[in-house]
PDB file of C-alpha atoms in Angstrom:
ATOM      1  CA  MET N   1       8.190   6.933  24.901  1.00 48.00           C
ATOM      2  CA  PRO N   2       7.794   3.464  25.702  1.00 55.00           C
ATOM      3  CA  GLU N   3      10.968   1.175  24.113  1.00 57.00           C
ATOM      4  CA  GLY N   4       7.893  -1.421  22.919  1.00 58.00           C
ATOM      5  CA  ASN N   5       6.399   1.049  20.838  1.00 66.00           C
ATOM      6  CA  ASN N   6       9.461   0.414  17.863  1.00 67.00           C
ATOM      7  CA  ALA N   7       8.897  -3.026  17.805  1.00 68.00           C
ATOM      8  CA  ASP N   8       5.504  -2.374  17.651  1.00 67.00           C
ATOM      9  CA  ARG N   9       5.878  -0.408  14.238  1.00 66.00           C
ATOM     10  CA  ALA N  10       8.132  -2.796  13.590  1.00 67.00           C
ATOM     11  CA  ARG N  11       5.555  -5.748  12.876  1.00 85.00           C
ATOM     12  CA  ARG N  12       3.089  -3.538  10.993  1.00 91.00           C
ATOM     13  CA  LYS N  13       1.600  -4.624   7.686  1.00 95.00           C
ATOM     14  CA  THR N  14       3.780  -3.809   4.440  1.00 97.00           C
ATOM     15  CA  ARG N  15       2.622  -4.372   0.928  1.00 98.00           C
ATOM     16  CA  VAL N  16       4.330  -3.511  -1.992  1.00 98.00           C
ATOM     17  CA  GLY N  17       2.241  -2.495  -5.075  1.00 98.00           C
ATOM     18  CA  VAL N  18       1.690   0.411  -7.681  1.00 98.00           C
ATOM     19  CA  VAL N  19       0.354   3.333  -7.667  1.00 98.00           C
ATOM     20  CA  VAL N  20      -3.057   3.296 -10.056  1.00 98.00           C
ATOM     21  CA  SER N  21      -4.430   7.147  -9.649  1.00 98.00           C
ATOM     22  CA  ASP N  22      -2.571  10.400  -8.142  1.00 97.00           C
ATOM     23  CA  LYS N  23      -6.014  12.884  -8.507  1.00 97.00           C
ATOM     24  CA  MET N  24      -6.398  13.491  -4.871  1.00 97.00           C
ATOM     25  CA  ASP N  25      -4.400  15.748  -2.238  1.00 97.00           C
ATOM     26  CA  LYS N  26      -2.178  13.598  -0.251  1.00 97.00           C
ATOM     27  CA  THR N  27      -3.945   9.981  -1.426  1.00 98.00           C
ATOM     28  CA  VAL N  28      -2.433   7.896  -3.610  1.00 98.00           C
ATOM     29  CA  VAL N  29      -5.003   4.278  -4.487  1.00 99.00           C
ATOM     30  CA  VAL N  30      -1.964   1.337  -4.820  1.00 99.00           C
ATOM     31  CA  ALA N  31      -2.739  -1.591  -6.834  1.00 99.00           C
ATOM     32  CA  VAL N  32      -1.278  -4.628  -5.000  1.00 98.00           C
ATOM     33  CA  ARG N  33      -1.243  -7.838  -6.800  1.00 98.00           C
ATOM     34  CA  ASP N  34      -1.516 -11.471  -5.322  1.00 96.00           C
ATOM     35  CA  THR N  35      -1.991 -14.757  -6.315  1.00 97.00           C
ATOM     36  CA  THR N  36      -3.664 -17.678  -4.558  1.00 96.00           C
ATOM     37  CA  ARG N  37      -4.429 -20.924  -5.562  1.00 97.00           C
ATOM     38  CA  HIS N  38      -8.135 -22.277  -5.816  1.00 96.00           C
ATOM     39  CA  HIS N  39      -8.667 -24.360  -3.027  1.00 97.00           C
ATOM     40  CA  LEU N  40     -10.674 -26.849  -4.586  1.00 98.00           C
ATOM     41  CA  TYR N  41      -9.681 -26.794  -8.254  1.00 98.00           C
ATOM     42  CA  GLY N  42      -5.885 -26.319  -8.324  1.00 97.00           C
ATOM     43  CA  LYS N  43      -5.412 -23.047 -10.271  1.00 98.00           C
ATOM     44  CA  ILE N  44      -3.891 -20.186  -9.751  1.00 98.00           C
ATOM     45  CA  MET N  45      -5.360 -16.935  -9.796  1.00 98.00           C
ATOM     46  CA  ARG N  46      -4.316 -13.251  -9.527  1.00 97.00           C
ATOM     47  CA  ARG N  47      -6.472 -10.820  -7.164  1.00 97.00           C
ATOM     48  CA  THR N  48      -5.826  -7.343  -6.858  1.00 98.00           C
ATOM     49  CA  HIS N  49      -6.637  -4.964  -4.052  1.00 98.00           C
ATOM     50  CA  LYS N  50      -6.669  -1.452  -3.983  1.00 98.00           C
ATOM     51  CA  TYR N  51      -5.786   0.937  -1.338  1.00 98.00           C
ATOM     52  CA  ALA N  52      -5.805   4.248  -0.705  1.00 98.00           C
ATOM     53  CA  ALA N  53      -2.780   5.165   0.926  1.00 98.00           C
ATOM     54  CA  HIS N  54      -1.499   8.261   2.761  1.00 98.00           C
ATOM     55  CA  ASP N  55       1.242  10.594   0.662  1.00 98.00           C
ATOM     56  CA  ALA N  56       1.809  13.485   2.854  1.00 95.00           C
ATOM     57  CA  GLU N  57       4.522  15.218   0.107  1.00 96.00           C
ATOM     58  CA  ASN N  58       2.193  14.566  -2.828  1.00 96.00           C
ATOM     59  CA  GLN N  59       5.439  12.782  -4.494  1.00 97.00           C
ATOM     60  CA  CYS N  60       3.874   9.758  -5.869  1.00 97.00           C
ATOM     61  CA  GLY N  61       3.256   9.627  -9.388  1.00 97.00           C
ATOM     62  CA  VAL N  62       0.839   6.758 -11.610  1.00 98.00           C
ATOM     63  CA  GLY N  63       3.117   4.343 -12.607  1.00 98.00           C
ATOM     64  CA  ASP N  64       5.016   4.804  -9.628  1.00 98.00           C
ATOM     65  CA  ARG N  65       6.015   1.157  -7.693  1.00 98.00           C
ATOM     66  CA  VAL N  66       6.051   1.984  -3.789  1.00 98.00           C
ATOM     67  CA  MET N  67       5.804   0.254  -0.372  1.00 98.00           C
ATOM     68  CA  ILE N  68       2.926   0.676   1.938  1.00 98.00           C
ATOM     69  CA  MET N  69       2.803   0.315   5.449  1.00 98.00           C
ATOM     70  CA  GLU N  70      -0.299   0.089   7.668  1.00 98.00           C
ATOM     71  CA  THR N  71      -1.248   3.090  10.382  1.00 97.00           C
ATOM     72  CA  ARG N  72      -4.096   4.293  12.310  1.00 97.00           C
ATOM     73  CA  PRO N  73      -7.708   5.490  10.908  1.00 98.00           C
ATOM     74  CA  LEU N  74      -6.699   8.502   8.777  1.00 97.00           C
ATOM     75  CA  SER N  75      -9.949   8.909   6.640  1.00 97.00           C
ATOM     76  CA  LYS N  76     -13.026   6.962   5.942  1.00 97.00           C
ATOM     77  CA  THR N  77     -10.905   4.912   3.685  1.00 96.00           C
ATOM     78  CA  LYS N  78      -7.148   5.460   4.480  1.00 98.00           C
ATOM     79  CA  ARG N  79      -5.645   2.777   6.202  1.00 98.00           C
ATOM     80  CA  TRP N  80      -2.084   2.737   4.956  1.00 98.00           C
ATOM     81  CA  ARG N  81       0.644   5.101   4.421  1.00 98.00           C
ATOM     82  CA  VAL N  82       3.371   5.654   1.904  1.00 98.00           C
ATOM     83  CA  SER N  83       6.937   4.429   3.305  1.00 97.00           C
ATOM     84  CA  GLN N  84       8.908   4.621   0.237  1.00 97.00           C
ATOM     85  CA  ILE N  85       9.102   5.241  -3.322  1.00 98.00           C
ATOM     86  CA  LEU N  86      10.584   1.995  -4.565  1.00 98.00           C
ATOM     87  CA  GLU N  87      10.569   2.914  -8.292  1.00 97.00           C
ATOM     88  CA  LYS N  88       9.468   5.756 -10.075  1.00 97.00           C
ATOM     89  CA  ALA N  89       7.800   5.610 -13.411  1.00 92.00           C
ATOM     90  CA  LYS N  90       8.936   6.506 -16.661  1.00 85.00           C
TER      91      LYS N  90
END
């Protein structure tokens, strides 16, 4: 493989979120909380984005805090994969 491939992998987007569903095989739904300021009124708003992420070993459970990384399209909705589990649910 060319040496530039590792640099491309380092630039991939990452998100940290909480697993909200693990009912599918090798797939989890991760909710990522985002805070933004309203452009006109200045109020801080909380938004939640849900991403379908690939979990190859089915290691994630509901409530786990995980880091997901952008990847090639794996299905109609999956463009992210779980790169590491930061904290297991209690």
